[in-house]
C-alpha atoms as a PDB file:
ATOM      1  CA  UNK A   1      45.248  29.894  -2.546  1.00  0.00           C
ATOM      2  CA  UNK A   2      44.762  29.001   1.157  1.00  0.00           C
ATOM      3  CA  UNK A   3      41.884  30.856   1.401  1.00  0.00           C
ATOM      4  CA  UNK A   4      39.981  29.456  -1.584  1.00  0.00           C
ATOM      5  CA  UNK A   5      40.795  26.177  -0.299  1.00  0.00           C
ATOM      6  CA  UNK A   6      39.012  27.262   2.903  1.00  0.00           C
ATOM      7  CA  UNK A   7      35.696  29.131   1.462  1.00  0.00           C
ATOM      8  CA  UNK A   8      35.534  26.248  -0.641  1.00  0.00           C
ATOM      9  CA  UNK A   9      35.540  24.033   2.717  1.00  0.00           C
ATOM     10  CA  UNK A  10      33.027  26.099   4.359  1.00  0.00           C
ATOM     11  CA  UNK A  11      30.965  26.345   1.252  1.00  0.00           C
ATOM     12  CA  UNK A  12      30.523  22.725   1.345  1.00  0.00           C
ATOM     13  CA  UNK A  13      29.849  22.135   5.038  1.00  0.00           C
ATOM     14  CA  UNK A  14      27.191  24.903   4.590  1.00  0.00           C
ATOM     15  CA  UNK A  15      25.701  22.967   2.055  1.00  0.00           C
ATOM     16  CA  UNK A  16      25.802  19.609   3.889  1.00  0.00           C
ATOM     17  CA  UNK A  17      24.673  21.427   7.057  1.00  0.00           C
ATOM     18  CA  UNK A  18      21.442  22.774   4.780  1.00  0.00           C
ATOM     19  CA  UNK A  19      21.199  19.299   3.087  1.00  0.00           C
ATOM     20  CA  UNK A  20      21.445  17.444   7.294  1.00  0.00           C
ATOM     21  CA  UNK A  21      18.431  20.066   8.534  1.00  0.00           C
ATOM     22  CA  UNK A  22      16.312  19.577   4.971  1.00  0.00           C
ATOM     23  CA  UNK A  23      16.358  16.013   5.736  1.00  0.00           C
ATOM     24  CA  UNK A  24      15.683  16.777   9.504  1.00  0.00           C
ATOM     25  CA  UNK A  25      12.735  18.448   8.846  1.00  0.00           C
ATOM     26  CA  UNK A  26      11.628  15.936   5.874  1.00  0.00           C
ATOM     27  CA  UNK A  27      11.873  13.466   9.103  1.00  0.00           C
ATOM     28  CA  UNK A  28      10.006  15.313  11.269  1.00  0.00           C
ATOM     29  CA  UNK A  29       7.047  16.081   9.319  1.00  0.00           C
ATOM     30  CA  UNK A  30       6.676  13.585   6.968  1.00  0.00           C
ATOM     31  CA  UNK A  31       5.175   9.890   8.073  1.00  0.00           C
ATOM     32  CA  UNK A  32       7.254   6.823   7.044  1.00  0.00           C
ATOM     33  CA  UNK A  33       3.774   5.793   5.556  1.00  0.00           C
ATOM     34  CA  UNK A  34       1.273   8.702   5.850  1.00  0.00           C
ATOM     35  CA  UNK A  35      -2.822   8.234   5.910  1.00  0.00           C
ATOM     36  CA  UNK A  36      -5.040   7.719   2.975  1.00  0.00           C
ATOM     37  CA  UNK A  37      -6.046  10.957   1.696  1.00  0.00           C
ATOM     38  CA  UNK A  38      -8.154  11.851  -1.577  1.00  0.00           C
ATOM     39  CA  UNK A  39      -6.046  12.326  -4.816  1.00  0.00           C
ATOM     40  CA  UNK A  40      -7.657  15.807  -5.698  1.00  0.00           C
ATOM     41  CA  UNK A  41      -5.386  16.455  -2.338  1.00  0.00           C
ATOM     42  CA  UNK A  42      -2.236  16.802  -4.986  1.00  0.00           C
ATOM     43  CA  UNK A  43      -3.852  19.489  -6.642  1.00  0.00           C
ATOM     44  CA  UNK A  44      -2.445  21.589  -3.657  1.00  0.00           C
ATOM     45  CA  UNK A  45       0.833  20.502  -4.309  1.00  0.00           C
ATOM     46  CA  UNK A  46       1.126  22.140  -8.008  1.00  0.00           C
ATOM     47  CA  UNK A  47       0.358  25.530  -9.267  1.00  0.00           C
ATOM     48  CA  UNK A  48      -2.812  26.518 -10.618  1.00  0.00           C
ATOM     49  CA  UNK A  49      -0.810  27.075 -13.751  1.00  0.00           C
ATOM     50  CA  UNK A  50       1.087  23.958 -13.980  1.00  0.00           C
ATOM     51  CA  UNK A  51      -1.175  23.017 -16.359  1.00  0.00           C
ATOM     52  CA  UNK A  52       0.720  19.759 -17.648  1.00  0.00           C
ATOM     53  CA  UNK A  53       0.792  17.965 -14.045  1.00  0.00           C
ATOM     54  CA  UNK A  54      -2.734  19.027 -13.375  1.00  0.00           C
ATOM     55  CA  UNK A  55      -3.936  17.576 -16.488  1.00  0.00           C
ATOM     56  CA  UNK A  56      -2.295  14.485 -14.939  1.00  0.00           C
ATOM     57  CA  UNK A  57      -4.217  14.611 -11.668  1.00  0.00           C
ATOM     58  CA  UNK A  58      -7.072  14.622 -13.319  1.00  0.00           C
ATOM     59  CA  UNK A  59      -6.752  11.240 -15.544  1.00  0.00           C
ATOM     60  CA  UNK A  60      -5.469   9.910 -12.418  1.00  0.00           C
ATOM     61  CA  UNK A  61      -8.779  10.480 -11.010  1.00  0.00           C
ATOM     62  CA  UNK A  62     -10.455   7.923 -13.702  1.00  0.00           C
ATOM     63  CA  UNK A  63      -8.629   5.579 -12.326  1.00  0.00           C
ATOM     64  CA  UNK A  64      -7.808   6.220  -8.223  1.00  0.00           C
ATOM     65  CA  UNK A  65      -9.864   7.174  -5.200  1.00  0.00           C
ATOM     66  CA  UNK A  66      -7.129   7.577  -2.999  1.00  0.00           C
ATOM     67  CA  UNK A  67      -3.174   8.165  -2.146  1.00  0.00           C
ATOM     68  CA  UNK A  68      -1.182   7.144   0.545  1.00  0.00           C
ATOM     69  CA  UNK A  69       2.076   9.118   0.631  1.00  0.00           C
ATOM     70  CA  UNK A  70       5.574   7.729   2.081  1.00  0.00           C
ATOM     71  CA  UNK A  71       8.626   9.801   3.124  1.00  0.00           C
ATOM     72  CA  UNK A  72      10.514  10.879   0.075  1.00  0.00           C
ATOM     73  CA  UNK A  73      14.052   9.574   1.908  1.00  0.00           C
ATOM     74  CA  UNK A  74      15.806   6.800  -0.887  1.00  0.00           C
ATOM     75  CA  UNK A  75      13.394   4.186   0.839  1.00  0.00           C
ATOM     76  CA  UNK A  76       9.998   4.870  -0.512  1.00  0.00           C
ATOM     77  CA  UNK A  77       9.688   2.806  -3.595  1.00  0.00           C
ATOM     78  CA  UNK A  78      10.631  -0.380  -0.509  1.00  0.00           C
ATOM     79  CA  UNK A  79       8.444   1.092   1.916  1.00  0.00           C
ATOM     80  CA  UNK A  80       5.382   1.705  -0.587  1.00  0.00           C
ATOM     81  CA  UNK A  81       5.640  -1.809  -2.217  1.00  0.00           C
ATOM     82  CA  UNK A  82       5.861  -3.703   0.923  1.00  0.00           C
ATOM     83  CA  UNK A  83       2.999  -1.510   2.820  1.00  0.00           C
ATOM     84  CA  UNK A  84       0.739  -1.540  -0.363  1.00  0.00           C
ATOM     85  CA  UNK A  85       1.110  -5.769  -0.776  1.00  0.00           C
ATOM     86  CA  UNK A  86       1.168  -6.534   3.338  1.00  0.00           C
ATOM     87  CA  UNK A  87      -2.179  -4.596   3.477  1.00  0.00           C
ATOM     88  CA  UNK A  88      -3.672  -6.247   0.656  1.00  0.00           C
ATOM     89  CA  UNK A  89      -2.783  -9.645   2.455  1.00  0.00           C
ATOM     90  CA  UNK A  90      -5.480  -8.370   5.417  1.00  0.00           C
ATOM     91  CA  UNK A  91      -8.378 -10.379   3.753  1.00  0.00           C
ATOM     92  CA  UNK A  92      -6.903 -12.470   1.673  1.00  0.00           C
ATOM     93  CA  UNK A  93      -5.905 -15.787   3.369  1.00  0.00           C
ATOM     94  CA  UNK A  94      -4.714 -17.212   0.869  1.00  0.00           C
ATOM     95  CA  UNK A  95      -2.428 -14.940  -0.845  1.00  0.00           C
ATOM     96  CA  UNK A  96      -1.054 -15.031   2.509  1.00  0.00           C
ATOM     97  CA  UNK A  97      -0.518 -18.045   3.172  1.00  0.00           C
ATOM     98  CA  UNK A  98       1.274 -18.446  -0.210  1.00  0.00           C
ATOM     99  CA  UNK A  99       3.388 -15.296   0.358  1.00  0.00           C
ATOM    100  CA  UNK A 100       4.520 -16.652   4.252  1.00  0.00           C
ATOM    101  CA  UNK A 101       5.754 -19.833   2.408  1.00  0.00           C
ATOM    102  CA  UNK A 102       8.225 -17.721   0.229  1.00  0.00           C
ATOM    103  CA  UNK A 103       9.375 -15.938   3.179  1.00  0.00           C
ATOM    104  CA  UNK A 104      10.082 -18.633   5.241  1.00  0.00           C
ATOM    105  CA  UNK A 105      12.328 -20.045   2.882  1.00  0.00           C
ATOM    106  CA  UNK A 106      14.091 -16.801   2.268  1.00  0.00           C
ATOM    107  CA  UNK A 107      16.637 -16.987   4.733  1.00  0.00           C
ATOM    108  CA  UNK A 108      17.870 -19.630   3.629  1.00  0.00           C
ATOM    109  CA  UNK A 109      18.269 -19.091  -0.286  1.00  0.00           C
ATOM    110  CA  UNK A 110      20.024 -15.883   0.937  1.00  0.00           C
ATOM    111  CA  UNK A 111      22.396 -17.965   2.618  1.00  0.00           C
ATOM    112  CA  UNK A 112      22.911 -20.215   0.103  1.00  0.00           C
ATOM    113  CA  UNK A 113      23.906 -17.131  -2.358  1.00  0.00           C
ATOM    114  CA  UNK A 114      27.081 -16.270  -0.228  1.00  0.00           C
ATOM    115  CA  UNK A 115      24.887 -13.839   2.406  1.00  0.00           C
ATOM    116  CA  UNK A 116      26.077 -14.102   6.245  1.00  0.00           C
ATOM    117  CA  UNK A 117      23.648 -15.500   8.392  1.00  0.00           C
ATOM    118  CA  UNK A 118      24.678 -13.077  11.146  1.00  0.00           C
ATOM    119  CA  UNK A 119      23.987 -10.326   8.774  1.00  0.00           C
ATOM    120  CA  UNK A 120      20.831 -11.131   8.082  1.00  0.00           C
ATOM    121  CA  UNK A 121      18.715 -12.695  10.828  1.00  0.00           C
ATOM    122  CA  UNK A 122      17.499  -9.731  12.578  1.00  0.00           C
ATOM    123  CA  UNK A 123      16.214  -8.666   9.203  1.00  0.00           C
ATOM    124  CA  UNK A 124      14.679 -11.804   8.327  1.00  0.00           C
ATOM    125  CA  UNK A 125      13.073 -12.356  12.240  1.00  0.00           C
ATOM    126  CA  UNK A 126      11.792  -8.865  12.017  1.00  0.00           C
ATOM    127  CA  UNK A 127       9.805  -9.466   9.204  1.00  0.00           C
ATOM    128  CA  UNK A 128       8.479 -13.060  10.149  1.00  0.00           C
ATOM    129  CA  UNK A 129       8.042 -11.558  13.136  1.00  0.00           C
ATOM    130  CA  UNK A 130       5.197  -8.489  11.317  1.00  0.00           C
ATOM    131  CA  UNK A 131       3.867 -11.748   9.502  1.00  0.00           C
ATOM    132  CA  UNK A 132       3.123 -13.732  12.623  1.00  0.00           C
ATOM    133  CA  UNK A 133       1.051 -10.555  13.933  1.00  0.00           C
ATOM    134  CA  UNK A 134      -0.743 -10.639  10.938  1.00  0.00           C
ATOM    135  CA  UNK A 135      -1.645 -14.409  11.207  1.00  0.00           C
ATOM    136  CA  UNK A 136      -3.065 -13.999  14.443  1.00  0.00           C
ATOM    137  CA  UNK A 137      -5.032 -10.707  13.702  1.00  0.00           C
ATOM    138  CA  UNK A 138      -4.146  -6.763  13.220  1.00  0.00           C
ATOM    139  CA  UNK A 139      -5.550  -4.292  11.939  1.00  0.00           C
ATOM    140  CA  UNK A 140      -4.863  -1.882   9.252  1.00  0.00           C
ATOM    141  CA  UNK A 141      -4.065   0.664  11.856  1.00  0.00           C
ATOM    142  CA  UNK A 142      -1.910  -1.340  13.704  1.00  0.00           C
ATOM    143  CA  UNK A 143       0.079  -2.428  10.294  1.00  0.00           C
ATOM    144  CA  UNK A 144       0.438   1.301   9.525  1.00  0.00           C
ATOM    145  CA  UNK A 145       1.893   1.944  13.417  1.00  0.00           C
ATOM    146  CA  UNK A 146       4.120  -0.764  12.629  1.00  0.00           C
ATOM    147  CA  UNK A 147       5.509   0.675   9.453  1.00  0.00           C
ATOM    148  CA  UNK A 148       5.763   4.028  11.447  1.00  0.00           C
ATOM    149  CA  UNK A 149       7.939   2.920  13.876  1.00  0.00           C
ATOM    150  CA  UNK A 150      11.176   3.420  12.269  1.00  0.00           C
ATOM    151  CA  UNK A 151      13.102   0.251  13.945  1.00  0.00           C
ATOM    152  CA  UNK A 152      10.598  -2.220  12.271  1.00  0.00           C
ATOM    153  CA  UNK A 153       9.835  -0.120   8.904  1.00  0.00           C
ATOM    154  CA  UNK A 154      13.271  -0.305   7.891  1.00  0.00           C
ATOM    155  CA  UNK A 155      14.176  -3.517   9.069  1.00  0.00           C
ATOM    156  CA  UNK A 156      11.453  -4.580   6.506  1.00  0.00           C
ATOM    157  CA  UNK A 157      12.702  -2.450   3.819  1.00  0.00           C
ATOM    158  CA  UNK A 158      16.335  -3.963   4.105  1.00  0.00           C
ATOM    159  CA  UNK A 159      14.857  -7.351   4.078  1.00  0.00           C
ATOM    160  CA  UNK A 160      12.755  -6.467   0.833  1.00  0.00           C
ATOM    161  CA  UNK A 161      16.161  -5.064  -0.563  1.00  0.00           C
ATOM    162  CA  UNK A 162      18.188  -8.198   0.361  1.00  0.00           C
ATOM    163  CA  UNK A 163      15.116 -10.259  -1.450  1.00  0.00           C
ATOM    164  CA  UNK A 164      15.762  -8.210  -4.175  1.00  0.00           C
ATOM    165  CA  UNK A 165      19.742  -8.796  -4.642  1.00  0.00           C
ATOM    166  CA  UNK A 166      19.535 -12.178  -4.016  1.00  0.00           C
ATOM    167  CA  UNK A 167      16.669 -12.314  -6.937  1.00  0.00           C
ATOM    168  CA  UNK A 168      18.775 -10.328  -8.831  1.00  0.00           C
ATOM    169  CA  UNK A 169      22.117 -12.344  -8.489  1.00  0.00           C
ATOM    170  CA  UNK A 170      20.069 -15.647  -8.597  1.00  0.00           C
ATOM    171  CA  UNK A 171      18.930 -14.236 -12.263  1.00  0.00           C
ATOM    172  CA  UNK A 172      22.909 -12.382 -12.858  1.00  0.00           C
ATOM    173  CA  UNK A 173      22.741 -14.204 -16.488  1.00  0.00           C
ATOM    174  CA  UNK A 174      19.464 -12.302 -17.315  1.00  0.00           C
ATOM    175  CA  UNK A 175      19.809  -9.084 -15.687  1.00  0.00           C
ATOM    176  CA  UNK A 176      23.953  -8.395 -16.174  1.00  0.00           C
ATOM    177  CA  UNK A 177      22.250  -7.203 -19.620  1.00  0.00           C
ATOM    178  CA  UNK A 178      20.457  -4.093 -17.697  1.00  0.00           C
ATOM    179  CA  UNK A 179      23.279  -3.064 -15.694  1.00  0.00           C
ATOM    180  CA  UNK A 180      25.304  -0.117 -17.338  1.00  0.00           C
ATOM    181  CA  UNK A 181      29.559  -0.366 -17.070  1.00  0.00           C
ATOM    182  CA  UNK A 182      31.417  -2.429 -16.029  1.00  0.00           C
ATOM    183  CA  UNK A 183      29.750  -3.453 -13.012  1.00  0.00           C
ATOM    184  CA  UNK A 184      29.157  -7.299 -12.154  1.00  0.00           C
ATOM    185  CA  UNK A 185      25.734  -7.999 -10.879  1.00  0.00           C
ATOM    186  CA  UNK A 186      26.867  -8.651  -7.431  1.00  0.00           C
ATOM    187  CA  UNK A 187      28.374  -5.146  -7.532  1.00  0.00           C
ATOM    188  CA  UNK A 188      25.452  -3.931  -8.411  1.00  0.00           C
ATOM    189  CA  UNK A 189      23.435  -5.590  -5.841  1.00  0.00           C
ATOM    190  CA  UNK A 190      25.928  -3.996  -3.269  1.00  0.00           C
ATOM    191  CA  UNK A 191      26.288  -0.335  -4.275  1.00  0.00           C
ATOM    192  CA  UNK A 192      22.418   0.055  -5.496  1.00  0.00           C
ATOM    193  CA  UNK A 193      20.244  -2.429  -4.282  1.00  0.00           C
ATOM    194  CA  UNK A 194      21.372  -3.240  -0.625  1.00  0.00           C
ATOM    195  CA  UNK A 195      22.412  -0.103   0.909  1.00  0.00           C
ATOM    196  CA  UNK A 196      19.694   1.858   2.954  1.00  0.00           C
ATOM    197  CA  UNK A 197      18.495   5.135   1.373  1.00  0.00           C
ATOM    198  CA  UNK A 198      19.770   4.157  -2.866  1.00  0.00           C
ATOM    199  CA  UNK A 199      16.814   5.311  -5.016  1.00  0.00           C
ATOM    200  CA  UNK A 200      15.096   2.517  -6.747  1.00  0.00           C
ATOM    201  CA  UNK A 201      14.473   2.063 -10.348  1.00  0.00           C
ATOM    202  CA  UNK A 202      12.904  -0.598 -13.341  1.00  0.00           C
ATOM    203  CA  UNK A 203      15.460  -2.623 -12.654  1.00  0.00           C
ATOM    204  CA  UNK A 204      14.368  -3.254  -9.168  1.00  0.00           C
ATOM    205  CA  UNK A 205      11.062  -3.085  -9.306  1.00  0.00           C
ATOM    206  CA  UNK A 206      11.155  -6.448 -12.513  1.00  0.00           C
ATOM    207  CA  UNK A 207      13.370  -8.052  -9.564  1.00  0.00           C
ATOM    208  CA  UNK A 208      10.970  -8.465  -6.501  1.00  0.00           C
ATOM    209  CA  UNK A 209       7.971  -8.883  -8.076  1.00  0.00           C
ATOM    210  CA  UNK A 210       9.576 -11.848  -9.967  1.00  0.00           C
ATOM    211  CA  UNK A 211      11.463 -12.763  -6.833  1.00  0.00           C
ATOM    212  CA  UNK A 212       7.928 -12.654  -4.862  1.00  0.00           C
ATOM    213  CA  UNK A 213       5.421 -13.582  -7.609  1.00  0.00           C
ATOM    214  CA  UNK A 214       3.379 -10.435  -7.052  1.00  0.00           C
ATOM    215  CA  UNK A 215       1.667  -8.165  -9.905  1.00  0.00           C
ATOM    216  CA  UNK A 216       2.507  -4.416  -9.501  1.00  0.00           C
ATOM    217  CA  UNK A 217       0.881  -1.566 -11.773  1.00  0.00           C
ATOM    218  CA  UNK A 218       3.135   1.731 -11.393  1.00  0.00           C
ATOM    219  CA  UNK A 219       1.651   4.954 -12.865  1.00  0.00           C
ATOM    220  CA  UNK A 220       4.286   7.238 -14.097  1.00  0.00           C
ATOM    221  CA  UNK A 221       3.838  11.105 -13.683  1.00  0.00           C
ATOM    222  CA  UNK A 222       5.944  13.658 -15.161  1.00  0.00           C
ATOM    223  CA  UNK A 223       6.648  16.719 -17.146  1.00  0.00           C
ATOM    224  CA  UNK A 224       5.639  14.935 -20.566  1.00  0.00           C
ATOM    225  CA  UNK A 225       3.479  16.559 -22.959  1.00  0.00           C
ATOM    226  CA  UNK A 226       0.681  13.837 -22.539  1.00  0.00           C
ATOM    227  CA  UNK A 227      -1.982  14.851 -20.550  1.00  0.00           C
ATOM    228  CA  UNK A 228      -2.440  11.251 -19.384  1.00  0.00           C
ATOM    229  CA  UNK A 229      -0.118   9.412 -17.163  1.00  0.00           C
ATOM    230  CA  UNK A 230       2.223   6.276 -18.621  1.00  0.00           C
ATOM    231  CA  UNK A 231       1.114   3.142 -16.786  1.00  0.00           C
ATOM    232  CA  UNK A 232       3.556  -0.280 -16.479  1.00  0.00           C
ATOM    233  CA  UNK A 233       2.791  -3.449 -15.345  1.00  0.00           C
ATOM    234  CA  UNK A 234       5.498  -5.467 -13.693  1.00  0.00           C
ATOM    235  CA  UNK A 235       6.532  -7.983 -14.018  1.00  0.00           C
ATOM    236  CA  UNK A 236       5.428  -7.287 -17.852  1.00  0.00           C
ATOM    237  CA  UNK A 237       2.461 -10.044 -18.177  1.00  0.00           C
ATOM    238  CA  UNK A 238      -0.844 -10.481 -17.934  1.00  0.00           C
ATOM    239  CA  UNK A 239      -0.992 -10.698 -13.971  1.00  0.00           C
ATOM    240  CA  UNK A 240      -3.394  -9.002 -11.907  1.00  0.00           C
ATOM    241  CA  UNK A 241      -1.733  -6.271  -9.896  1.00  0.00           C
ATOM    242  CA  UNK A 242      -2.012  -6.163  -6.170  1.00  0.00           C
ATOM    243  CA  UNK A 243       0.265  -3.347  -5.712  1.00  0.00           C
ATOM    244  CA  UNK A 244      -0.233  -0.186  -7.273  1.00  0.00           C
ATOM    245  CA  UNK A 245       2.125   3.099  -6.675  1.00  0.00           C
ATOM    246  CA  UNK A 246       2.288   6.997  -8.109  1.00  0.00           C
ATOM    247  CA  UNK A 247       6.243   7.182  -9.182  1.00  0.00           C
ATOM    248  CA  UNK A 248       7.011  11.063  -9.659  1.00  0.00           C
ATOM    249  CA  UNK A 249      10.481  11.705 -10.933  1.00  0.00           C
ATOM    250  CA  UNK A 250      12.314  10.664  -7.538  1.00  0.00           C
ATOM    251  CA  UNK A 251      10.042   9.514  -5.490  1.00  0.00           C
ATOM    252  CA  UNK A 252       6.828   6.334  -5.312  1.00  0.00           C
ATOM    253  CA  UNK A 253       3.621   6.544  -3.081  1.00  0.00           C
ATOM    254  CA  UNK A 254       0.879   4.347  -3.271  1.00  0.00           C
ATOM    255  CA  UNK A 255      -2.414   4.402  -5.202  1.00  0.00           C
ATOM    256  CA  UNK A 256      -5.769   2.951  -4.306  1.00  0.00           C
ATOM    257  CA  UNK A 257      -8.351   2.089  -7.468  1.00  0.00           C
END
């Protein structure tokens, strides 16, 4: 019995050792946010005989010029969203301007929800901080460096996921309707939304681009028997999107009509 315990034991530290050097490599050579590259490029990524996602590239291509990949690590739905709407704020001065007003007041409703102010002011002057250097000029290259470095990208994804709890829990009466068990909305918000590297799904997605006013098209890819790919727009109206992301079961990158 001792010894089953123990292959059992090293079984599963062999498997977490395997799962520590997958994600090492997945670190070192995939980008946080990668360049734009052509959308016939995910041709190379499927079989010539997967004939059901191929089909899928190809009414993609109707539609898109171009994808922008992000690191498949729990983060990328945060990552893509934020990238995709900060570089779409480049030459658009107003937009900006409108967006800067939300996030200057952030902080504060946070606060006023129960959130330590300790806790979250290094996230908060991190991302004032990327807006500031957008205000007084930067480039798309230089927003992509930023969203490579790893200190700044995910400070700015845990500030987009505490924007999206507080949304959420600002909302509880609404969206305690979409959460499965017995789980309040503030447990929710700390076991799914909050916590670095937790996938993200519908559910988060309807919360910050109602918490942020922004219009996000998602294009949904999978092993369906449609040859064309599902598109939703959140939130669910008749709002333009300025984001738009390639979800793949698991993972979100970002899309360029």
């Amino acid at each position: 019995m001792i010894i089953m315990v123990e292959l059992e034991m090293n079984q599963d530290e062999a498997i977490m050792a395997q799962e520590r050097e997958i994600e090492r490599e997945i670190a070192e050579n995939i980008p946080l946010v990668g360049p734009l590259v052509p959308i016939t490029n995910l041709y190379q990524e499927y079989a010539s005989d997967d004939l059901v996602y191929r089909a899928k590239i190809k009414d993609l291509l109707t539609k898109f010029k171009f994808i922008r990949k992000t690191r498949p690590d729990g983060n990328c739905f945060f990552r893509a969203f934020c990238f995709a709407y900060l570089e779409s704020l480049l030459d658009d001065n107003q937009e900006f301007s409108r967006f800067k007003k939300i996030a200057l007041v952030s902080k504060d409703d946070l606060i006023s929800l129960g959130f330590p102010q300790f806790t979250i002011e290094d996230f908060y002057d991190t991302f004032m901080e990327v807006l500031e250097k957008m205000e007084k000029g930067i480039s798309l290259e230089e927003l992509l460096e930023v969203f490579n470095d790893q200190s700044y990208s995910d400070y700015l994804v845990v500030y987009m996921r505490l924007i999206t709890s507080g949304y959420l829990q600002r909302q509880e009466s609404f969206f305690s309707n979409f959460i499965e068990g017995p789980r309040s909305v503030k447990e929710f918000c700390q076991q799914e939304v909050e916590p670095m590297f937790k996938e993200s799904d519908h559910i988060h997605i309807i919360a910050i681009t109602l918490a942020l006013n922004i219009g996000a098209r998602v294009q949904y890819m999978d092993r369906g028997t449609a040859q064309e790919v599902n598109s939703h727009d959140f939130p669910d109206s008749n709002k333009q999107p300025r984001v738009h992301l390639l979800y793949r079961p698991g993972h979100y990158d970002i899309l360029y009509p």
